[in-house]
Tab-separated table of C-alpha atoms in Angstrom:
chain	number	residue	atom	x	y	z
A	1118	MET	CA	-14.250	-25.654	0.011
A	1119	SER	CA	-15.102	-25.079	3.897
A	1120	SER	CA	-18.259	-26.791	5.116
A	1121	SER	CA	-19.573	-24.062	5.584
A	1122	ALA	CA	-18.978	-22.708	1.998
A	1123	GLU	CA	-20.530	-25.258	0.369
A	1124	GLY	CA	-23.486	-25.328	2.517
A	1125	ILE	CA	-23.766	-21.439	1.018
A	1126	ALA	CA	-23.103	-23.180	-2.778
A	1127	MET	CA	-25.772	-25.600	-1.899
A	1128	SER	CA	-28.194	-23.142	-0.683
A	1129	ALA	CA	-27.646	-20.593	-4.084
A	1130	ALA	CA	-28.486	-23.159	-5.930
A	1131	ASP	CA	-31.187	-24.326	-3.758
A	1132	THR	CA	-33.326	-21.725	-3.900
A	1133	GLY	CA	-31.942	-20.070	-7.952
A	1134	ILE	CA	-29.875	-17.337	-6.734
A	1135	ASP	CA	-27.067	-16.864	-8.593
A	1136	GLU	CA	-23.986	-15.617	-6.044
A	1137	ALA	CA	-22.836	-12.739	-7.795
A	1138	ASP	CA	-25.816	-10.559	-8.330
A	1139	GLY	CA	-28.543	-11.684	-6.241
A	1140	SER	CA	-30.936	-13.003	-8.699
A	1141	PRO	CA	-32.128	-16.347	-10.232
A	1142	SER	CA	-30.196	-17.816	-11.689
A	1143	SER	CA	-30.061	-18.350	-15.796
A	1144	ARG	CA	-32.385	-20.703	-16.745
A	1145	HIS	CA	-30.975	-20.663	-20.298
A	1146	GLY	CA	-29.560	-24.024	-20.648
A	1147	PRO	CA	-25.645	-25.001	-22.760
A	1148	LEU	CA	-26.800	-23.308	-26.244
A	1149	THR	CA	-22.889	-24.175	-27.608
A	1150	PRO	CA	-23.262	-28.226	-28.162
A	1151	PHE	CA	-26.902	-28.562	-30.583
A	1152	ALA	CA	-25.253	-24.719	-32.000
A	1153	PRO	CA	-23.507	-26.280	-35.807
A	1154	VAL	CA	-26.445	-29.134	-35.662
A	1155	LEU	CA	-29.717	-26.796	-35.182
A	1156	THR	CA	-27.615	-24.351	-37.704
A	1157	GLY	CA	-26.523	-26.955	-40.287
A	1158	LEU	CA	-31.055	-28.150	-39.974
A	1159	THR	CA	-31.180	-24.844	-40.569
A	1160	ALA	CA	-29.971	-23.948	-43.622
A	1161	LEU	CA	-30.154	-27.933	-45.068
A	1162	VAL	CA	-33.811	-26.275	-44.436
A	1163	CYS	CA	-33.977	-23.169	-45.630
A	1164	LEU	CA	-31.421	-25.176	-48.758
A	1165	LEU	CA	-34.085	-27.158	-49.703
A	1166	GLY	CA	-36.918	-23.474	-50.032
A	1167	TRP	CA	-34.484	-21.862	-52.285
A	1168	LEU	CA	-34.879	-25.463	-54.457
A	1169	GLN	CA	-38.590	-25.215	-54.175
A	1170	LYS	CA	-38.639	-21.976	-56.028
A	1171	ARG	CA	-36.243	-23.033	-59.147
A	1172	PRO	CA	-38.693	-24.168	-61.277
A	1173	CYS	CA	-39.832	-20.466	-61.219
A	1174	ALA	CA	-36.445	-18.676	-60.951
A	1175	SER	CA	-35.645	-20.992	-64.332
A	1176	ALA	CA	-38.353	-19.250	-66.045
A	1177	ASN	CA	-37.893	-15.270	-64.539
A	1178	PHE	CA	-40.682	-15.617	-61.787
A	1179	ASP	CA	-44.270	-16.057	-64.467
A	1180	PHE	CA	-46.700	-15.358	-62.489
A	1181	ILE	CA	-48.356	-18.882	-63.623
A	1182	LYS	CA	-45.623	-20.977	-63.180
A	1183	THR	CA	-45.332	-19.703	-60.163
A	1184	THR	CA	-48.810	-20.135	-59.220
A	1185	THR	CA	-48.673	-23.876	-60.396
A	1186	ASN	CA	-45.343	-25.023	-59.084
A	1187	ALA	CA	-46.533	-22.584	-55.313
A	1188	CYS	CA	-43.090	-20.864	-56.205
A	1189	TYR	CA	-43.808	-17.003	-55.649
A	1190	THR	CA	-42.059	-14.679	-54.044
A	1191	ASP	CA	-42.060	-10.932	-54.053
A	1192	ILE	CA	-38.840	-10.029	-53.980
A	1193	TYR	CA	-37.496	-10.607	-57.675
A	1194	PRO	CA	-40.246	-8.902	-59.183
A	1195	LEU	CA	-40.406	-6.032	-56.527
A	1196	TYR	CA	-36.415	-5.146	-57.135
A	1197	TYR	CA	-37.916	-3.819	-60.795
A	1198	VAL	CA	-41.488	-2.818	-59.671
A	1199	ARG	CA	-40.315	-0.452	-57.050
A	1200	GLY	CA	-37.647	1.203	-59.030
A	1201	LEU	CA	-34.557	-0.353	-57.759
A	1202	SER	CA	-33.315	-1.442	-61.261
A	1203	ASP	CA	-33.557	2.181	-62.338
A	1204	GLY	CA	-30.830	3.070	-58.927
A	1205	LYS	CA	-34.306	4.072	-57.140
A	1206	ILE	CA	-33.493	4.547	-53.341
A	1207	PRO	CA	-36.940	3.569	-51.302
A	1208	TYR	CA	-38.688	6.971	-49.461
A	1209	PHE	CA	-36.186	8.946	-51.855
A	1210	ASP	CA	-37.606	8.655	-55.961
A	1211	SER	CA	-41.571	7.522	-56.613
A	1212	PHE	CA	-41.614	5.469	-58.977
A	1213	ALA	CA	-44.604	5.508	-61.353
A	1214	GLY	CA	-46.845	3.286	-62.420
A	1215	THR	CA	-49.298	2.311	-59.856
A	1216	ASP	CA	-51.505	3.464	-56.450
A	1217	ILE	CA	-47.751	2.997	-54.626
A	1218	HIS	CA	-46.000	5.991	-55.415
A	1219	TYR	CA	-42.676	5.099	-53.046
A	1220	VAL	CA	-41.451	1.568	-50.739
A	1221	GLU	CA	-44.210	0.677	-49.820
A	1222	TYR	CA	-41.730	-1.418	-46.382
A	1223	PRO	CA	-41.103	0.538	-43.004
A	1224	VAL	CA	-37.816	1.810	-43.205
A	1225	LEU	CA	-35.043	-1.254	-41.828
A	1226	ALA	CA	-37.132	-3.532	-44.223
A	1227	GLY	CA	-36.128	-0.279	-47.365
A	1228	ALA	CA	-32.758	-0.172	-45.981
A	1229	LEU	CA	-32.256	-3.956	-46.471
A	1230	MET	CA	-33.627	-3.804	-50.569
A	1231	GLN	CA	-30.968	-0.946	-50.715
A	1232	LEU	CA	-28.606	-2.394	-49.223
A	1233	VAL	CA	-28.636	-5.820	-51.503
A	1234	ALA	CA	-29.815	-3.056	-54.514
A	1235	TRP	CA	-26.340	-1.928	-54.387
A	1236	LEU	CA	-24.851	-5.469	-53.729
A	1237	VAL	CA	-25.428	-6.799	-57.113
A	1238	GLN	CA	-24.917	-3.320	-59.030
A	1239	PRO	CA	-21.207	-5.490	-60.281
A	1240	PHE	CA	-24.219	-7.635	-62.337
A	1241	GLY	CA	-25.439	-7.388	-65.785
A	1242	MET	CA	-28.144	-5.952	-66.247
A	1243	ASP	CA	-30.572	-8.829	-67.533
A	1244	ALA	CA	-28.372	-10.312	-64.239
A	1245	ARG	CA	-29.045	-8.395	-61.303
A	1246	GLY	CA	-32.770	-8.917	-61.326
A	1247	MET	CA	-32.459	-13.383	-60.482
A	1248	ALA	CA	-28.947	-12.046	-57.860
A	1249	PHE	CA	-31.485	-9.689	-56.611
A	1250	TYR	CA	-32.555	-12.255	-55.297
A	1251	ASN	CA	-30.649	-14.760	-54.460
A	1252	VAL	CA	-28.514	-12.786	-52.381
A	1253	THR	CA	-31.818	-11.680	-50.400
A	1254	ALA	CA	-31.934	-16.105	-50.091
A	1255	LEU	CA	-28.676	-16.197	-48.667
A	1256	LEU	CA	-29.399	-13.074	-45.877
A	1257	LEU	CA	-32.428	-13.775	-45.146
A	1258	ALA	CA	-31.837	-17.615	-44.480
A	1259	VAL	CA	-28.447	-16.134	-42.132
A	1260	LEU	CA	-31.083	-15.108	-40.381
A	1261	ALA	CA	-33.521	-17.522	-39.793
A	1262	VAL	CA	-29.997	-19.285	-38.888
A	1263	VAL	CA	-30.188	-16.551	-35.825
A	1264	ALA	CA	-33.696	-16.876	-35.626
A	1265	VAL	CA	-33.645	-20.953	-34.769
A	1266	LEU	CA	-30.034	-19.722	-32.240
A	1267	ALA	CA	-32.075	-16.879	-30.652
A	1268	THR	CA	-35.400	-19.510	-30.146
A	1269	ALA	CA	-33.350	-22.027	-28.875
A	1270	TYR	CA	-31.493	-19.837	-26.029
A	1271	VAL	CA	-34.812	-18.300	-25.059
A	1272	ALA	CA	-36.075	-22.144	-24.609
A	1273	GLY	CA	-33.825	-23.321	-22.110
A	1274	ARG	CA	-33.713	-25.989	-20.884
A	1275	ARG	CA	-35.359	-27.153	-24.481
A	1276	SER	CA	-33.096	-24.825	-26.078
A	1277	LEU	CA	-32.715	-28.740	-29.222
A	1278	ARG	CA	-36.727	-28.893	-28.464
A	1279	ALA	CA	-37.040	-25.780	-29.259
A	1280	GLY	CA	-34.629	-24.726	-31.903
A	1281	LEU	CA	-35.397	-28.178	-33.497
A	1282	MET	CA	-39.356	-27.710	-34.198
A	1283	VAL	CA	-38.213	-23.683	-35.708
A	1284	ALA	CA	-35.110	-24.917	-38.355
A	1285	LEU	CA	-37.229	-27.950	-38.892
A	1286	SER	CA	-40.766	-26.425	-39.921
A	1287	PRO	CA	-42.573	-27.056	-43.369
A	1288	ALA	CA	-43.554	-23.038	-43.350
A	1289	LEU	CA	-39.981	-22.165	-42.834
A	1290	LEU	CA	-38.723	-23.996	-46.121
A	1291	LEU	CA	-42.125	-23.105	-48.438
A	1292	THR	CA	-42.438	-19.533	-46.890
A	1293	ALA	CA	-38.730	-18.006	-45.874
A	1294	TYR	CA	-38.087	-16.230	-49.384
A	1295	ILE	CA	-41.656	-15.286	-49.988
A	1296	ASN	CA	-40.817	-11.840	-48.145
A	1297	TRP	CA	-38.508	-10.054	-46.432
A	1298	ASP	CA	-40.081	-11.555	-42.827
A	1299	LEU	CA	-37.704	-12.886	-41.328
A	1300	LEU	CA	-35.235	-9.086	-40.801
A	1301	ALA	CA	-38.377	-8.852	-38.943
A	1302	VAL	CA	-38.871	-12.371	-37.118
A	1303	ALA	CA	-34.843	-12.903	-36.534
A	1304	LEU	CA	-35.071	-9.163	-34.869
A	1305	THR	CA	-37.572	-10.648	-32.695
A	1306	ALA	CA	-36.020	-13.407	-30.931
A	1307	LEU	CA	-33.309	-11.089	-30.534
A	1308	ALA	CA	-35.602	-8.601	-28.231
A	1309	LEU	CA	-37.015	-11.780	-26.440
A	1310	ALA	CA	-32.936	-12.682	-26.364
A	1311	ALA	CA	-32.012	-10.139	-25.107
A	1312	TRP	CA	-34.834	-9.823	-22.362
A	1313	SER	CA	-33.915	-13.223	-20.679
A	1314	ALA	CA	-30.540	-12.884	-20.048
A	1315	ARG	CA	-31.607	-9.319	-18.076
A	1316	ARG	CA	-30.859	-7.039	-20.542
A	1317	PRO	CA	-33.491	-4.679	-20.620
A	1318	ALA	CA	-32.305	-1.688	-22.740
A	1319	LEU	CA	-30.439	-3.510	-25.217
A	1320	ALA	CA	-34.243	-6.008	-25.336
A	1321	GLY	CA	-35.712	-2.745	-26.034
A	1322	ALA	CA	-33.155	-1.581	-28.741
A	1323	MET	CA	-34.410	-5.006	-30.497
A	1324	LEU	CA	-37.928	-4.394	-31.105
A	1325	GLY	CA	-36.627	-1.007	-31.757
A	1326	LEU	CA	-35.517	-1.628	-34.484
A	1327	THR	CA	-38.040	-4.496	-35.287
A	1328	ILE	CA	-40.803	-2.543	-36.024
A	1329	ALA	CA	-38.707	-0.610	-37.983
A	1330	ALA	CA	-38.674	-3.041	-39.727
A	1331	LYS	CA	-42.055	-4.491	-39.537
A	1332	PHE	CA	-44.845	-3.213	-37.214
A	1333	TYR	CA	-46.409	-5.993	-35.508
A	1334	PRO	CA	-43.305	-6.406	-33.001
A	1335	LEU	CA	-44.931	-3.161	-31.568
A	1336	LEU	CA	-47.857	-5.158	-30.173
A	1337	PHE	CA	-45.135	-7.160	-27.845
A	1338	LEU	CA	-44.381	-4.218	-25.818
A	1339	GLY	CA	-47.750	-5.244	-23.869
A	1340	PRO	CA	-47.466	-8.229	-23.004
A	1341	LEU	CA	-43.722	-7.103	-21.831
A	1342	VAL	CA	-45.832	-3.485	-20.265
A	1343	LEU	CA	-48.387	-5.745	-19.062
A	1344	LEU	CA	-46.367	-8.979	-16.321
A	1345	CYS	CA	-43.872	-5.592	-15.674
A	1346	VAL	CA	-46.496	-4.464	-13.498
A	1347	ARG	CA	-47.454	-7.705	-13.049
A	1348	ALA	CA	-44.210	-8.193	-10.951
A	1349	GLY	CA	-43.168	-5.189	-10.562
A	1350	GLN	CA	-40.373	-3.607	-12.020
A	1351	TRP	CA	-40.276	-0.525	-13.131
A	1352	ARG	CA	-36.960	0.156	-13.436
A	1353	ALA	CA	-37.029	-2.810	-16.201
A	1354	MET	CA	-39.730	-1.848	-17.963
A	1355	GLY	CA	-39.010	2.778	-18.022
A	1356	ARG	CA	-35.067	0.745	-19.580
A	1357	LEU	CA	-37.500	-1.025	-22.059
A	1358	LEU	CA	-39.871	1.693	-23.232
A	1359	ALA	CA	-36.965	3.716	-23.807
A	1360	GLY	CA	-34.417	2.029	-25.460
A	1361	THR	CA	-37.722	0.674	-28.235
A	1362	ALA	CA	-38.307	4.387	-28.221
A	1363	GLY	CA	-34.769	4.799	-28.689
A	1364	ALA	CA	-33.889	2.480	-31.297
A	1365	TRP	CA	-37.222	3.703	-33.261
A	1366	LEU	CA	-36.051	6.425	-33.832
A	1367	LEU	CA	-32.194	6.846	-34.298
A	1368	VAL	CA	-33.396	4.763	-37.743
A	1369	ASN	CA	-36.374	6.246	-38.699
A	1370	LEU	CA	-36.027	9.894	-38.153
A	1371	PRO	CA	-33.928	10.808	-40.755
A	1372	VAL	CA	-35.914	9.204	-43.573
A	1373	MET	CA	-38.689	11.551	-41.754
A	1374	LEU	CA	-37.104	14.424	-41.872
A	1375	PHE	CA	-36.022	13.987	-45.812
A	1376	ALA	CA	-38.012	11.918	-47.055
A	1377	TRP	CA	-41.533	12.564	-45.431
A	1378	ASP	CA	-43.764	11.573	-48.491
A	1379	GLY	CA	-42.141	8.163	-49.001
A	1380	TRP	CA	-41.776	7.398	-44.635
A	1381	LYS	CA	-45.343	7.640	-44.508
A	1382	GLU	CA	-45.996	5.487	-47.033
A	1383	PHE	CA	-46.072	2.284	-45.783
A	1384	TYR	CA	-48.964	3.844	-43.382
A	1385	THR	CA	-50.970	4.961	-45.381
A	1386	PHE	CA	-51.604	1.928	-47.424
A	1387	SER	CA	-51.894	-0.067	-44.991
A	1388	GLN	CA	-54.837	1.949	-43.679
A	1389	GLY	CA	-56.271	2.368	-47.002
A	1390	ARG	CA	-55.462	-1.481	-48.131
A	1391	GLY	CA	-58.950	-3.469	-49.305
A	1392	ILE	CA	-59.334	-7.619	-47.757
A	1393	ASP	CA	-56.274	-9.557	-48.819
A	1394	TRP	CA	-57.226	-13.177	-50.265
A	1395	GLY	CA	-55.695	-14.908	-46.882
A	1396	SER	CA	-57.605	-13.104	-44.408
A	1397	ILE	CA	-61.058	-13.917	-42.544
A	1398	PHE	CA	-62.916	-11.698	-44.661
A	1399	PHE	CA	-62.612	-12.947	-47.934
A	1400	PHE	CA	-64.056	-15.474	-46.826
A	1401	LEU	CA	-67.111	-13.473	-44.713
A	1402	GLN	CA	-67.748	-11.123	-47.587
A	1403	GLU	CA	-69.186	-14.337	-48.891
A	1404	HIS	CA	-71.198	-15.224	-46.323
A	1405	GLY	CA	-72.734	-12.102	-45.426
A	1406	LEU	CA	-70.607	-9.369	-44.960
A	1407	ASP	CA	-70.232	-7.582	-48.367
A	1408	LYS	CA	-70.514	-4.253	-47.343
A	1409	ALA	CA	-67.142	-4.981	-45.991
A	1410	ALA	CA	-65.623	-5.983	-49.042
A	1411	SER	CA	-65.622	-2.247	-50.450
A	1412	ASP	CA	-65.797	-0.138	-47.232
A	1413	THR	CA	-62.700	0.475	-46.134
A	1414	ASP	CA	-63.693	2.351	-42.898
A	1415	LEU	CA	-65.702	-0.560	-42.151
A	1416	LEU	CA	-62.833	-2.966	-42.971
A	1417	ASN	CA	-60.473	-0.727	-40.374
A	1418	LEU	CA	-62.972	-0.426	-37.729
A	1419	LEU	CA	-64.528	-4.719	-37.892
A	1420	GLY	CA	-60.866	-5.356	-37.235
A	1421	THR	CA	-59.540	-3.392	-35.678
A	1422	GLY	CA	-62.905	-3.283	-32.940
A	1423	THR	CA	-62.330	-7.272	-32.784
A	1424	PHE	CA	-57.769	-6.892	-31.621
A	1425	LEU	CA	-58.853	-4.203	-29.011
A	1426	VAL	CA	-61.792	-6.176	-27.102
A	1427	LEU	CA	-59.079	-9.575	-27.543
A	1428	ALA	CA	-56.519	-7.828	-26.333
A	1429	ALA	CA	-58.241	-6.531	-23.411
A	1430	GLY	CA	-59.760	-9.944	-23.145
A	1431	ILE	CA	-55.203	-10.725	-22.825
A	1432	ALA	CA	-54.958	-7.609	-20.361
A	1433	VAL	CA	-56.964	-9.545	-17.610
A	1434	LEU	CA	-55.775	-12.572	-18.292
A	1435	ALA	CA	-52.165	-11.369	-17.604
A	1436	LEU	CA	-52.845	-9.408	-14.665
A	1437	ALA	CA	-55.431	-12.596	-13.159
A	1438	ALA	CA	-54.541	-15.197	-13.996
A	1439	PRO	CA	-53.696	-18.383	-10.888
A	1440	ARG	CA	-49.358	-17.858	-12.027
A	1441	ARG	CA	-47.906	-14.992	-13.738
A	1442	PRO	CA	-48.416	-16.019	-17.700
A	1443	ARG	CA	-45.188	-16.992	-18.924
A	1444	LEU	CA	-44.199	-14.300	-21.473
A	1445	PRO	CA	-44.259	-15.709	-24.985
A	1446	GLN	CA	-47.252	-17.113	-23.915
A	1447	LEU	CA	-48.118	-13.527	-23.794
A	1448	MET	CA	-46.593	-12.421	-27.409
A	1449	PHE	CA	-48.538	-15.872	-29.143
A	1450	LEU	CA	-51.377	-14.342	-27.777
A	1451	VAL	CA	-51.279	-11.077	-29.043
A	1452	LEU	CA	-50.554	-11.337	-31.904
A	1453	VAL	CA	-53.076	-14.080	-32.622
A	1454	ALA	CA	-55.547	-11.158	-31.885
A	1455	PHE	CA	-53.789	-8.947	-34.632
A	1456	MET	CA	-53.720	-11.491	-37.194
A	1457	LEU	CA	-57.481	-13.927	-36.942
A	1458	PRO	CA	-58.878	-10.423	-37.489
A	1459	ASN	CA	-56.537	-8.371	-39.698
A	1460	LYS	CA	-57.760	-7.756	-43.261
A	1461	VAL	CA	-54.466	-9.185	-44.608
A	1462	TRP	CA	-52.893	-12.512	-43.152
A	1463	SER	CA	-50.497	-12.858	-45.984
A	1464	PRO	CA	-48.859	-16.653	-46.575
A	1465	GLN	CA	-45.413	-15.668	-45.266
A	1466	PHE	CA	-46.826	-14.385	-42.027
A	1467	VAL	CA	-46.236	-17.547	-40.373
A	1468	LEU	CA	-43.890	-16.975	-39.589
A	1469	TRP	CA	-44.214	-14.334	-37.489
A	1470	LEU	CA	-45.635	-16.705	-35.147
A	1471	LEU	CA	-43.285	-19.591	-35.474
A	1472	PRO	CA	-41.090	-18.698	-32.079
A	1473	LEU	CA	-43.709	-17.675	-30.182
A	1474	ALA	CA	-45.739	-20.972	-31.027
A	1475	VAL	CA	-42.874	-23.422	-30.285
A	1476	LEU	CA	-41.794	-20.831	-26.863
A	1477	ALA	CA	-45.777	-20.397	-25.744
A	1478	ARG	CA	-46.618	-24.367	-26.311
A	1479	PRO	CA	-43.905	-27.237	-27.153
A	1480	LYS	CA	-46.128	-29.425	-27.640
A	1481	LEU	CA	-45.835	-31.433	-30.748
A	1482	PRO	CA	-49.931	-32.516	-31.853
A	1483	ALA	CA	-51.162	-28.903	-32.620
A	1484	PHE	CA	-48.324	-27.639	-33.270
A	1485	VAL	CA	-48.183	-30.152	-36.271
A	1486	ALA	CA	-51.858	-30.015	-36.829
A	1487	TRP	CA	-50.842	-26.025	-37.779
A	1488	GLN	CA	-47.934	-26.986	-39.496
A	1489	VAL	CA	-50.267	-29.175	-41.511
A	1490	ALA	CA	-53.252	-26.882	-42.268
A	1491	GLU	CA	-50.094	-24.094	-42.725
A	1492	VAL	CA	-49.207	-26.339	-45.546
A	1493	VAL	CA	-52.804	-26.540	-47.465
A	1494	TYR	CA	-53.230	-22.976	-47.092
A	1495	PHE	CA	-49.736	-22.685	-48.841
A	1496	PHE	CA	-51.037	-24.511	-51.559
A	1497	GLY	CA	-54.190	-23.772	-51.330
A	1498	ILE	CA	-52.894	-19.954	-52.587
A	1499	TRP	CA	-51.596	-20.336	-55.484
A	1500	TRP	CA	-53.536	-22.834	-57.195
A	1501	PHE	CA	-56.680	-20.390	-56.500
A	1502	LEU	CA	-54.372	-17.257	-57.659
A	1503	LEU	CA	-53.776	-19.727	-60.801
A	1504	SER	CA	-57.424	-20.244	-61.596
A	1505	VAL	CA	-58.066	-16.359	-61.263
A	1506	SER	CA	-55.508	-15.255	-62.905
A	1507	ALA	CA	-56.056	-17.811	-65.625
A	1508	GLN	CA	-59.682	-17.343	-65.214
A	1509	THR	CA	-60.439	-20.615	-64.938
A	1510	ALA	CA	-63.223	-22.140	-62.817
A	1511	GLY	CA	-60.379	-24.368	-60.404
A	1512	ALA	CA	-61.195	-28.070	-59.856
A	1513	ASP	CA	-63.402	-28.530	-56.881
A	1514	LEU	CA	-62.857	-30.482	-53.547
A	1515	SER	CA	-62.397	-34.225	-55.574
A	1516	GLY	CA	-60.132	-33.468	-57.708
A	1517	THR	CA	-57.775	-31.080	-56.131
A	1518	LEU	CA	-57.608	-34.182	-54.433
A	1519	SER	CA	-57.090	-36.763	-57.395
A	1520	ALA	CA	-54.103	-34.104	-58.107
A	1521	VAL	CA	-52.903	-33.919	-55.277
A	1522	LEU	CA	-52.859	-37.529	-54.295
A	1523	SER	CA	-50.694	-38.285	-58.092
A	1524	PHE	CA	-48.241	-35.602	-56.910
A	1525	ASP	CA	-49.591	-32.528	-59.105
A	1526	ALA	CA	-51.250	-29.947	-59.303
A	1527	PRO	CA	-54.649	-29.456	-59.959
A	1528	GLU	CA	-54.981	-28.185	-64.255
A	1529	GLY	CA	-55.895	-24.489	-64.323
A	1530	GLY	CA	-56.044	-24.180	-60.242
A	1531	ILE	CA	-58.376	-24.750	-57.561
A	1532	ASP	CA	-62.196	-23.879	-57.482
A	1533	GLN	CA	-63.168	-20.808	-54.086
A	1534	GLY	CA	-65.004	-23.167	-52.014
A	1535	VAL	CA	-61.829	-25.253	-51.674
A	1536	TYR	CA	-60.030	-22.345	-51.748
A	1537	HIS	CA	-61.703	-21.979	-48.044
A	1538	LEU	CA	-61.907	-24.466	-46.938
A	1539	ALA	CA	-57.907	-24.126	-47.005
A	1540	LEU	CA	-58.235	-20.497	-45.511
A	1541	LEU	CA	-60.224	-21.573	-42.529
A	1542	ALA	CA	-57.897	-24.100	-42.128
A	1543	ARG	CA	-55.598	-22.377	-40.927
A	1544	PHE	CA	-57.670	-19.656	-39.270
A	1545	VAL	CA	-58.797	-22.878	-37.057
A	1546	THR	CA	-55.806	-24.458	-36.399
A	1547	VAL	CA	-54.316	-20.606	-34.733
A	1548	LEU	CA	-56.828	-20.095	-32.947
A	1549	ALA	CA	-56.982	-23.961	-31.565
A	1550	LEU	CA	-53.774	-23.107	-30.525
A	1551	ALA	CA	-54.325	-20.188	-28.534
A	1552	ALA	CA	-57.071	-21.948	-27.281
A	1553	LEU	CA	-54.651	-25.007	-25.893
A	1554	VAL	CA	-52.258	-21.449	-24.292
A	1555	VAL	CA	-54.479	-20.304	-22.686
A	1556	TRP	CA	-55.743	-23.325	-21.033
A	1557	ASP	CA	-52.477	-23.951	-20.138
A	1558	ILE	CA	-51.971	-20.156	-18.934
A	1559	LEU	CA	-55.323	-20.935	-16.534
A	1560	ARG	CA	-54.531	-24.429	-15.491
A	1561	PRO	CA	-50.025	-23.916	-14.929
A	1562	SER	CA	-50.406	-27.205	-13.319
A	1563	GLY	CA	-50.320	-28.769	-17.472
A	1564	ASP	CA	-47.708	-25.950	-19.368
A	1565	ALA	CA	-44.726	-28.140	-20.768
A	1566	VAL	CA	-42.307	-25.346	-19.718
A	1567	ARG	CA	-43.476	-25.261	-16.022
A	1568	SER	CA	-44.064	-29.140	-15.720
A	1569	ASP	CA	-40.069	-29.451	-13.973
A	1570	GLY	CA	-40.126	-26.475	-11.680
A	1571	THR	CA	-39.195	-23.983	-13.982
A	1572	ASP	CA	-41.059	-20.911	-13.492
A	1573	ASP	CA	-39.842	-18.867	-17.056
A	1574	PRO	CA	-36.656	-19.014	-19.185
A	1575	ALA	CA	-38.003	-15.851	-21.397
A	1576	GLY	CA	-38.861	-13.850	-18.763
A	1577	GLY	CA	-34.951	-11.998	-17.673
A	1578	VAL	CA	-36.316	-9.766	-15.094
A	1579	LEU	CA	-39.895	-11.793	-14.470
A	1580	ASP	CA	-38.453	-15.237	-13.740
A	1581	GLU	CA	-39.055	-16.479	-10.378
A	1582	ALA	CA	-40.415	-12.742	-9.939
A	1583	GLU	CA	-43.137	-12.079	-6.799
A	1584	ASP	CA	-46.180	-10.933	-8.216
A	1585	ALA	CA	-46.995	-7.205	-7.027
A	1586	VAL	CA	-50.175	-6.225	-9.014
A	1587	SER	CA	-53.099	-8.969	-9.348
A	1588	LEU	CA	-56.314	-9.223	-9.805
A	1589	GLY	CA	-56.660	-12.287	-8.300
A	1590	ARG	CA	-55.036	-11.333	-5.280
A	1591	TRP	CA	-56.806	-8.482	-4.056
A	1592	ARG	CA	-60.274	-10.207	-5.242
A	1593	GLY	CA	-58.743	-12.992	-3.173
A	1594	ARG	CA	-58.093	-9.550	-0.510
A	1595	ARG	CA	-61.954	-8.425	-1.125
A	1596	ARG	CA	-63.340	-12.240	-0.001
A	1597	THR	CA	-60.886	-12.094	3.256
A	1598	SER	CA	-62.329	-8.694	4.297
A	1599	ALA	CA	-65.805	-9.219	3.744
A	1600	PRO	CA	-67.882	-9.659	6.894
A	1601	VAL	CA	-68.954	-11.815	8.212
A	1602	PRO	CA	-73.044	-12.676	8.274
A	1603	ALA	CA	-74.753	-13.016	11.420
């Protein structure tokens, strides 16, 4: 190589420019050497999660056994309750006996349920329910591996650390098989990986599929649009939105056209749903906000109104921060803003936050504190439901701690006061983690990801992009142009 060519190459390397297309060079470290380790560890954790459910599986997931042993899952009972065992097709066939008449999940989740129902047909009638659970668990484990590898890829130079934080999370072990949430988690991670690889149309398509599997990923369009506006990336934003709309319609439109009543069940069910055990409103209804417990419209207004206020604050932060926030930071914040005032917060929802928390703030102390709180809540909800179902008073804090230190479940479950402590522990640690992310945004020099000069490994076209729109720059211009008093 000539000296001039060497100089050009060195200049390109120093400035972060990819000679092939003139764009900033990739911030992603080599994932391949770590992939076998991350795959193996994730598979091991998923196996341990499956073994954690075995005491309940051996009892056909009897509710008292599942709450006592904290190994509940929706997958096994819904195979029967939602008509899959009778050959009913989600959205197209209704079932009787409850207030819900169709499968109450978005269509891609229902498609996964139907796929597994077909796969277990060769099993005998008595074995199909357990086969449905086991095959679903296997597919969810594969999705967990996908989520870990995609998260590691998005993390760039910290790929091994990020992958290990997700793969070895206690939350993954305990909640992977409660429901089908890992489908949306994996698709979200793939969408983020496609965006970070500067494939906005593909990222949009993956995000559209994610929204077809679960509602919450719709929120991520907000951070993506805001950051594209700030960076002036209009073309990438348009391709993202087109891909999202196209993929969502591709999956949803056939069901909307031929099974409208079944398709809208998820939305009507979500709208009319009351306070769930894990919501902050469950705590507040015992502390002066009891009216919301019986008024669904008021409950929806309080939850949606609070989220909109928080979302507006995040939008201002996105456009006014001294340096453009990283994409995972805003995605994490908008999801926390949605979850904190929500009327439903199931134990497995921790999976929604897990990859984003690792990417937004890859520091262990706060992350470990949050995971401990999630473990506390995980056992707290099941033991509280044990006391409710068994109609017992439940153990107080002293009795609960005594049972836990003896490696046993509290006999008869826990009382409401102990459960409230577990609920608040989760709520406060998630809120604290969000506050730390906001602090990193306002003080970017303390951001662990940016400490080595990196901008945003997950940002794709946003990485190293100059600001086109910035409220901070606008305020600075106003101060500069203001007349100096005589």
